[in-house]
Coordinates of C-alpha atoms and ligand atoms in Angstrom, one line a residue:
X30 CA 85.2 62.5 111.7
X31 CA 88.3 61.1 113.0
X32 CA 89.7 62.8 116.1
X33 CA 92.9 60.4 116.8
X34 CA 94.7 62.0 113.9
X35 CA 94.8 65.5 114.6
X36 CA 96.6 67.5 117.6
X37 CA 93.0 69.4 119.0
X38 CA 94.8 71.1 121.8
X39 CA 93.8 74.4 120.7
X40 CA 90.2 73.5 120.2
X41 CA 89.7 72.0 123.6
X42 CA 91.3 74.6 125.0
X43 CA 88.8 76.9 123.5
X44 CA 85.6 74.9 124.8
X45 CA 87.7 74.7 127.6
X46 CA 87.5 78.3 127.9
X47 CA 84.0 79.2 127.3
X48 CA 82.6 75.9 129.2
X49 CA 84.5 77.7 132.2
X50 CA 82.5 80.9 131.5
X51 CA 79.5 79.0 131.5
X52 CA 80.1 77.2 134.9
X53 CA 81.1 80.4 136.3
X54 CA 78.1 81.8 136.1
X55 CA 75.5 78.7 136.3
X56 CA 75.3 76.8 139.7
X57 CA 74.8 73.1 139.1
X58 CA 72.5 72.0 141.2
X59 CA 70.4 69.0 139.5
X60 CA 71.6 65.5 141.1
X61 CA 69.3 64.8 144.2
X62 CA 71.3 63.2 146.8
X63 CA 74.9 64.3 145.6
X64 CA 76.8 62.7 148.3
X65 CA 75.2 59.1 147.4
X66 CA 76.5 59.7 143.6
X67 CA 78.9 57.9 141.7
X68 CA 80.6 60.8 138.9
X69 CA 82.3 60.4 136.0
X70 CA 84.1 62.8 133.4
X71 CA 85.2 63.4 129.8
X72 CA 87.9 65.3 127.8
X73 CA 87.5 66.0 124.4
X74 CA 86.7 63.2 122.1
X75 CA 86.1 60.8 125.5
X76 CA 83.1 60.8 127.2
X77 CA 84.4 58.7 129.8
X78 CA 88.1 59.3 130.7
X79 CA 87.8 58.9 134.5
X80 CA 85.2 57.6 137.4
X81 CA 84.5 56.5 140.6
X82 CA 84.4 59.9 141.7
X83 CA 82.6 61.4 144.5
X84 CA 81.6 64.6 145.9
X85 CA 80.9 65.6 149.6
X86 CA 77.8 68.0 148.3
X87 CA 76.8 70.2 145.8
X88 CA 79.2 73.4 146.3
X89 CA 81.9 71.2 146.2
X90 CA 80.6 69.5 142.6
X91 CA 80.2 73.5 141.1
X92 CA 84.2 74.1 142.4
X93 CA 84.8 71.0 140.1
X94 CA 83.0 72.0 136.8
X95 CA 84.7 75.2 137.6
X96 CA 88.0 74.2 138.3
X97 CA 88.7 70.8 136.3
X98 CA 85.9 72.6 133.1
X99 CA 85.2 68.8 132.0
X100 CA 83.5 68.7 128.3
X101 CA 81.2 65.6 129.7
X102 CA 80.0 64.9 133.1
X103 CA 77.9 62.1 134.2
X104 CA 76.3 60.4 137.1
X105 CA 75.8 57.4 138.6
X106 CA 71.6 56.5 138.4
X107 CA 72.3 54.4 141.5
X108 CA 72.9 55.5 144.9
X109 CA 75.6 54.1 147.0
X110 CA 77.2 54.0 150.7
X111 CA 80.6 54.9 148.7
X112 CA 80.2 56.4 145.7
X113 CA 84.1 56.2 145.0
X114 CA 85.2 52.7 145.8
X115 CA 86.3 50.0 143.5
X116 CA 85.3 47.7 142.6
X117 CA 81.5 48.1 141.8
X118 CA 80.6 45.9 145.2
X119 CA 82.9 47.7 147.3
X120 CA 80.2 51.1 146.7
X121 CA 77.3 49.1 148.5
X122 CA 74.8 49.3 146.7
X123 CA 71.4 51.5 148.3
X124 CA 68.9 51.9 145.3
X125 CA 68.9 53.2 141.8
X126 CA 66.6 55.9 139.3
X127 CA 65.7 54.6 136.4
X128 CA 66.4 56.3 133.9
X129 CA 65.1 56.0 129.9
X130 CA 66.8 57.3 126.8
X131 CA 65.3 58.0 123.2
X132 CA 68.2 59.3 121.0
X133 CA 67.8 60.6 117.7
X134 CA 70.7 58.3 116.4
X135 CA 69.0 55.1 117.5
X136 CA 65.6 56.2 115.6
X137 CA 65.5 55.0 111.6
X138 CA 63.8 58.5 110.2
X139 CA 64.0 59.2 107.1
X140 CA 65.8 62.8 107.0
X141 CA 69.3 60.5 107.9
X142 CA 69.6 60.2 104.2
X143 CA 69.5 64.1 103.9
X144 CA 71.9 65.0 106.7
X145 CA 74.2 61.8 107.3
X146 CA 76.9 60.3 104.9
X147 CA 79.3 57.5 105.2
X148 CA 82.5 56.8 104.1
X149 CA 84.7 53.1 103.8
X150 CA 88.4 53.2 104.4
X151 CA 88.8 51.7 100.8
X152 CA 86.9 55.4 99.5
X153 CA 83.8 54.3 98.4
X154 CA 80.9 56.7 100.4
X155 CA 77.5 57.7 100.1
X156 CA 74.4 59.1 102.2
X157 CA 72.6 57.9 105.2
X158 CA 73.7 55.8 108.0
X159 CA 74.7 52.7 107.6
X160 CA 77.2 50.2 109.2
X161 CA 79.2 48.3 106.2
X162 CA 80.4 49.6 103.0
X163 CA 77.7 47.6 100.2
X164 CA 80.7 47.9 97.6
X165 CA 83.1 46.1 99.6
X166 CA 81.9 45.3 103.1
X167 CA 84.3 46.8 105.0
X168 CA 82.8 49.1 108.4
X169 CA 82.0 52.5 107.8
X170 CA 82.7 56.0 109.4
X171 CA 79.4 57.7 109.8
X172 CA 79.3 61.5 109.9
X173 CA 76.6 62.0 111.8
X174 CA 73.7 64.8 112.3
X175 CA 70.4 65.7 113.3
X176 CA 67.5 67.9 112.5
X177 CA 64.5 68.8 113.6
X178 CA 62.5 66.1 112.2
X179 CA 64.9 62.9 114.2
X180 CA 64.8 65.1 116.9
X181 CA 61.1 65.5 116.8
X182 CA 60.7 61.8 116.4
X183 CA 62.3 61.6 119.6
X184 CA 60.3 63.9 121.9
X185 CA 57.1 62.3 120.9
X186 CA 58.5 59.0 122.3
X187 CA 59.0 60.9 125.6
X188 CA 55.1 62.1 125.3
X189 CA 54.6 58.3 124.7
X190 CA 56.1 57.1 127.5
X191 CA 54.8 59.8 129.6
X192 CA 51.7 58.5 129.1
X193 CA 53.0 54.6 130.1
X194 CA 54.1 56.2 133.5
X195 CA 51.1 58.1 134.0
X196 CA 47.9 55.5 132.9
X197 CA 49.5 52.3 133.1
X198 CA 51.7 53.0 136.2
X199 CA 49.8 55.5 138.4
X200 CA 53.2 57.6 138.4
X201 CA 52.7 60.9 139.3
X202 CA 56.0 62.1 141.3
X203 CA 59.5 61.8 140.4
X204 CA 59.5 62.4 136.9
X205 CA 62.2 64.3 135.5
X206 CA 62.9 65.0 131.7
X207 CA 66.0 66.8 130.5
X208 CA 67.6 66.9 127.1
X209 CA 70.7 65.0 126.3
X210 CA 72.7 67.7 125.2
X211 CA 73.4 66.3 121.7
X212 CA 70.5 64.4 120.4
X213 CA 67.6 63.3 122.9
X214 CA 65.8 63.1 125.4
X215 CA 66.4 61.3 129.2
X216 CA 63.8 60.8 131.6
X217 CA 64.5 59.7 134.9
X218 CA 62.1 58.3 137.6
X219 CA 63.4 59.3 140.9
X220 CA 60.2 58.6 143.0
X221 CA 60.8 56.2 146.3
X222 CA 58.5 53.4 144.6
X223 CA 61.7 53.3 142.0
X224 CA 64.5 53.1 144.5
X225 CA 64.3 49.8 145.4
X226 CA 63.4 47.8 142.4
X227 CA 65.8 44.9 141.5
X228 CA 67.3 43.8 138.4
X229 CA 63.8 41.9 137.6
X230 CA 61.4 44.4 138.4
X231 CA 63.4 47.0 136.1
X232 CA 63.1 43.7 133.7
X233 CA 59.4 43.8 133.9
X234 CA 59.4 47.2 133.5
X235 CA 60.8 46.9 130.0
X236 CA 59.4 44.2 128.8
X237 CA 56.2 45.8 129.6
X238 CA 57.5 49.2 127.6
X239 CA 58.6 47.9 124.5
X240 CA 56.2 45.1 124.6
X241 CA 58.3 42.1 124.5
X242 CA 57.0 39.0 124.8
X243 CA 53.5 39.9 124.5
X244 CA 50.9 37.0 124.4
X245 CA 47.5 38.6 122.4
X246 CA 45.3 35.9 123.9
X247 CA 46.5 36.4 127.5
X248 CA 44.8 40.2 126.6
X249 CA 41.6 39.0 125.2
X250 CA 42.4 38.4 121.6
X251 CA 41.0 35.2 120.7
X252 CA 43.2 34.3 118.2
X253 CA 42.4 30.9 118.1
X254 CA 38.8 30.5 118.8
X255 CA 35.8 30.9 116.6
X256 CA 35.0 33.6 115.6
X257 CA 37.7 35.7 116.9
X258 CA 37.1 37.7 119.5
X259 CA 38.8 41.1 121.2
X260 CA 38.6 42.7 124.6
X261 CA 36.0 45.2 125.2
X262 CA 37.2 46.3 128.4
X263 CA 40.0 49.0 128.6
X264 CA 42.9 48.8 130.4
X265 CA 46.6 50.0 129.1
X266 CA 47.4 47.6 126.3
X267 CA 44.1 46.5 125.2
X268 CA 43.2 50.5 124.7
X269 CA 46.2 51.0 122.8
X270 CA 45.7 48.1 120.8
X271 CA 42.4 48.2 119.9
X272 CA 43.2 52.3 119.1
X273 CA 46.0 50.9 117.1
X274 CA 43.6 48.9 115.1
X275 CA 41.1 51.7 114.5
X276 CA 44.3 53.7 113.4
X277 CA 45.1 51.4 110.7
X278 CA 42.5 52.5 108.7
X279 CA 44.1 56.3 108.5
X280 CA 47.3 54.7 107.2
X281 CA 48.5 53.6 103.9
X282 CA 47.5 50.1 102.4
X283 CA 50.3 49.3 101.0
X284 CA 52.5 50.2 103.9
X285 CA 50.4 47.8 105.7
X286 CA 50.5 45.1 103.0
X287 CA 54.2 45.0 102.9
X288 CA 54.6 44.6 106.9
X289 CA 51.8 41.8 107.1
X290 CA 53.0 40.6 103.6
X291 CA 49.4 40.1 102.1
X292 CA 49.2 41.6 98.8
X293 CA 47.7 45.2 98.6
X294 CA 44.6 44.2 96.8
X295 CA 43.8 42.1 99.7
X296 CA 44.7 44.9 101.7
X297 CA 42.3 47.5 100.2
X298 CA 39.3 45.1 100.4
X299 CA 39.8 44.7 104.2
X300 CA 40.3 48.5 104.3
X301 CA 36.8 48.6 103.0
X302 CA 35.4 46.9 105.3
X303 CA 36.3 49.4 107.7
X304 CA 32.6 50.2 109.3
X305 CA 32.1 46.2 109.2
X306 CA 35.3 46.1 111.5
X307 CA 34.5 48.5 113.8
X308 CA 31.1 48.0 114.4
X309 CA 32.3 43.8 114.7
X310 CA 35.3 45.3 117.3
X311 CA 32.4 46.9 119.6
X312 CA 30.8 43.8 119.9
X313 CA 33.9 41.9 120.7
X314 CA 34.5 40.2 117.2
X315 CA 37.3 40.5 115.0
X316 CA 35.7 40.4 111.5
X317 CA 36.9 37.3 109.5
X318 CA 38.1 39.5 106.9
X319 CA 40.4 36.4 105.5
X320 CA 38.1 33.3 105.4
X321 CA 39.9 30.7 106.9
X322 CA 43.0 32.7 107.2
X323 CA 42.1 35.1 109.3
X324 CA 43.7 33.8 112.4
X325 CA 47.0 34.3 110.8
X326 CA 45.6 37.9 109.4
X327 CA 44.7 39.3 112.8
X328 CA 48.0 38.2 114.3
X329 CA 50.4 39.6 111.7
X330 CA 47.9 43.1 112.0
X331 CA 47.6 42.8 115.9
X332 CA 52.3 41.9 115.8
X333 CA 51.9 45.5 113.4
X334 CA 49.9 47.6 115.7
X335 CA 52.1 46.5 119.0
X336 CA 55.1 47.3 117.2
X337 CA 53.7 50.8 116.4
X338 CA 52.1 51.3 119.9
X339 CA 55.4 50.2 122.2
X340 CA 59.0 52.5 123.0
X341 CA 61.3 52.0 121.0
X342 CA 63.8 51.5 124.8
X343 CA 67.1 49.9 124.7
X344 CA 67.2 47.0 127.2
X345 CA 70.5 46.9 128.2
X346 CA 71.0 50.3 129.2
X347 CA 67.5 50.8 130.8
X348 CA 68.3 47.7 133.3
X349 CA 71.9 48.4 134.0
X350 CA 71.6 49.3 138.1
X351 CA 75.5 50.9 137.7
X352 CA 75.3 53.3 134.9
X353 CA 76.5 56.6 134.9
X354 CA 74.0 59.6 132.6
X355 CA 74.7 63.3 131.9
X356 CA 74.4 65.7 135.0
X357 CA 71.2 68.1 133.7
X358 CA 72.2 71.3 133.3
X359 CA 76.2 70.6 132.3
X360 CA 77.2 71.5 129.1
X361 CA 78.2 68.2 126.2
X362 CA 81.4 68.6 124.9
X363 CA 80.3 67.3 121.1
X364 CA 77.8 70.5 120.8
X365 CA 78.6 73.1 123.9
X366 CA 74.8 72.6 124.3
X367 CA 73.2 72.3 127.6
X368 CA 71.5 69.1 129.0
X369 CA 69.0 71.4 129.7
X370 CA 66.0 70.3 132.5
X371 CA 62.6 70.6 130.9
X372 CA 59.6 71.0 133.1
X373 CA 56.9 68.0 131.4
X374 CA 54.6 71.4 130.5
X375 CA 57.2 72.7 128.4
X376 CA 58.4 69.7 126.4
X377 CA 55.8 70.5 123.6
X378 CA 57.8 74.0 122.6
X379 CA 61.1 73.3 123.6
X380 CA 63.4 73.6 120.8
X381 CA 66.3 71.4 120.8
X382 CA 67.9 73.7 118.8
X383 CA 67.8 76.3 120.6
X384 CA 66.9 76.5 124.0
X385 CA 69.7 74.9 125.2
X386 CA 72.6 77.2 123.1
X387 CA 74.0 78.6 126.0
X388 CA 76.7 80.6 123.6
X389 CA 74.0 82.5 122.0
X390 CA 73.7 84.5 124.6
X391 CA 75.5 87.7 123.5
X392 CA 75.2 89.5 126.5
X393 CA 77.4 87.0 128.3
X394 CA 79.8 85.4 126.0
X395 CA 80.1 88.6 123.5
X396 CA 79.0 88.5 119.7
X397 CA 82.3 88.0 117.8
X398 CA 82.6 86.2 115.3
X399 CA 85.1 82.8 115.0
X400 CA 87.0 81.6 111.9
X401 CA 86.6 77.6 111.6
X402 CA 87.7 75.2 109.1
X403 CA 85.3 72.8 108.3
X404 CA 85.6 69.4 105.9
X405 CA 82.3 68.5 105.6
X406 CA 78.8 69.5 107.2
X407 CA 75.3 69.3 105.7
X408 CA 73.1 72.7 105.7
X409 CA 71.8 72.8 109.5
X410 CA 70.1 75.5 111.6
X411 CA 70.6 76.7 115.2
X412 CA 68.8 79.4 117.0
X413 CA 67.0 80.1 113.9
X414 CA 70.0 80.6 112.0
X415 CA 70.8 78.6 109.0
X416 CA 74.2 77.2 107.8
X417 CA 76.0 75.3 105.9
X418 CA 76.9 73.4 103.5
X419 CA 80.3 73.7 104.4
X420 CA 83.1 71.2 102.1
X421 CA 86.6 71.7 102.6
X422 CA 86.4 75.3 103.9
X423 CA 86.6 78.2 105.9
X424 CA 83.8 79.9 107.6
X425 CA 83.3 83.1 110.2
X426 CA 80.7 81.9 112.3
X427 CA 79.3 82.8 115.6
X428 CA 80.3 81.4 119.0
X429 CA 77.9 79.1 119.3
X430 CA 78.4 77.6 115.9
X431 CA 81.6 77.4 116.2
X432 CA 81.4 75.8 119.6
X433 CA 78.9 73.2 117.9
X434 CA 81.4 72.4 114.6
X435 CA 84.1 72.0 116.6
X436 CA 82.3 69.0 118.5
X437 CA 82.0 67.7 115.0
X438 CA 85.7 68.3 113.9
X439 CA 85.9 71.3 112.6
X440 CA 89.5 73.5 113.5
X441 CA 89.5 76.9 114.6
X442 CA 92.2 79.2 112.1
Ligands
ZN518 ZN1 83.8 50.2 100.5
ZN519 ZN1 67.1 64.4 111.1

């Protein structure tokens, strides 16, 4: 959907409205340390229109949302001296969350091909999400959506990582999950031990994470020696390796054949020799399952397993001491959903969509019904309600749908 061609006065004007409702009623009080916090805010179609903004304490941030009604508003992970200076070394730098993102949009699931479509500014279009046109290369507009299968795909990396934090860290405190407001999941480490890592130790942290870099024999695999030998001990990667091994044999053949590119007739002998393998595994031996190739076997299966078994984390972002994340509890502009805070025992049922559709709520926002133009959405569901497909056409929907469409595009009549 392209926004810089149309005039969306009237639409932001109406999130506007309700958004004001919202932040009327709701005290925002989610950012520990408020005064020590860089903000940022968007308008509609920007996420970031303005920074560098700081706030004396947490009455003063809820007079904001009220009186300024931003459709984004983010924070600064770090904590500085001052908050609002410019440039980024003039703030004084005093320690920094971490915080780690899974989004929906950076997962490859296959339901993108049911609910996302592309099209190329010379007209060719199809489904999924891709980048370039395969007709004539040229980049792609993506209309983008999710469902609960991307978004499910997403919550079981937070479970995933929990675990990281818990057995390989010895985390306990300070962990904080909240939902995106659009399409994920953030989890933010706030615990003392976290403050006052540096660039490197957040480095480490990654590496660790998503598994970069990883020597096999520096664990215990001995790749090279004769015969090839795994770790029997446990400890963090080792476990999850050797799990990720046993795991194998619940999966596919051919899926494995095609990422270790042996052929799947080779594959199905080795999957019979599944007892032989385990039994060999609790004695410390990798079972030469390929003669003399087996070296190069056990790597390409022990590269397949670690790529299943580490978080899929983007570096960049996860390292970056002076980035700025969605307040919990503030409301996204490209859904009117709220970046709800999720306590860790309630993750497992919370519903993405809808737990946090705070225009649902008849009682205070009313139960009429919205008229919305819409030129294109797949069939999606919110708060158990299913619509869509919409092409080219008018729809009376409730508020919270027609909050949500909007985000995407869609004009009020
Ligand atoms: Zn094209
Ligand atoms: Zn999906």
């Amino acid at each position: 959907m392209t926004f810089s061609k149309i005039n969306f006065q009237k639409e932001e004007t109406f999130l506007k409205r309700h958004f004001q409702e919202y932040y009327k009623k709701n005290f925002v009080g989610s950012v520990p340390e408020v005064e020590r916090r860089e903000f940022g805010y968007g308008v509609f179609g920007r996420k970031i229109a303005d920074r560098n903004i700081s706030f004396s304490s947490e009455k003063i941030v809820n007079d904001f949302l009220f009186a300024q009604v931003p459709l984004f508003f983010s924070y600064s992970t770090a904590y500085y001296r001052y908050p609002n200076r410019k440039p980024m070394e003039a703030k004084e730098l005093l320690g920094a969350d971490i915080v780690y993102e899974f989004d929906a949009d950076d997962i490859q699931t296959s339901c993108k091909e049911k609910h996302d479509s592309w099209k190329c500014p010379k007209g060719h279009f199809g489904k999924g999400a891709i980048e370039n046109c395969p007709e004539c290369g040229e980049g792609v507009e993506v209309s983008q959506w999710f469902c609960s299968e991307c978004l499910g795909e997403a919550k079981r990396h937070v479970f995933r990582l929990i675990d990281f934090l818990k057995d390989d860290f010895g985390f306990t405190e300070g962990i904080e999950v909240n939902f995106s407001g659009k399409a994920g999941y953030h989890i933010h480490l706030q615990g003392k031990e976290i403050r006052n890592l540096g660039r490197g130790a957040r480095i480490e942290l990654v590496d660790y994470l998503t598994a970069s870099g990883m020597f096999f024999e520096k664990l215990g695999y001995g790749i090279s020696s004769a015969p090839i030998t795994c770790p029997r001990e446990d400890g963090a990667w080792r476990k999850r390796l050797n799990k990720g091994i046993e795991n194998l044999f619940e999966k596919d053949p051919e899926r494995v054949a095609a990422f270790t590119g042996f052929s799947i007739k080779k594959m199905k002998k080795f999957f019979d020799l599944k007892q032989e393998v385990l039994s060999g595994m609790r004695r410390g031996i990798l079972f030469p399952a390929e003669g003399r190739k087996s070296k190069e076997f056990w790597k390409k299966i022990l590269e397949m397993v670690a790529g299943e078994e580490m978080l899929p984390i983007d570096r960049q972002t996860s390292i970056d001491l002076h980035k700025i994340i969605r307040v919990p509890e503030t409301l996204h502009g490209e859904t009117g959903f709220c970046a709800k805070r999720i306590p860790v025992g309630e993750l497992k049922k919370f519903d993405p969509f809808t737990d946090p559709v705070v225009f649902a709520d008849e009682n205070l926002f009313g139960s009429g019904l919205v008229k919305v133009f819409i030129s294109k959405a797949p069939r999606f569901s919110l708060c158990g309600q299913s619509f869509g497909p919409f092409e080219n056409e008018e729809s009376e929907v409730p508020l919270f749908c027609a909050i949500y469409l909007i985000g995407k595009g869609a004009v009020l009549r």
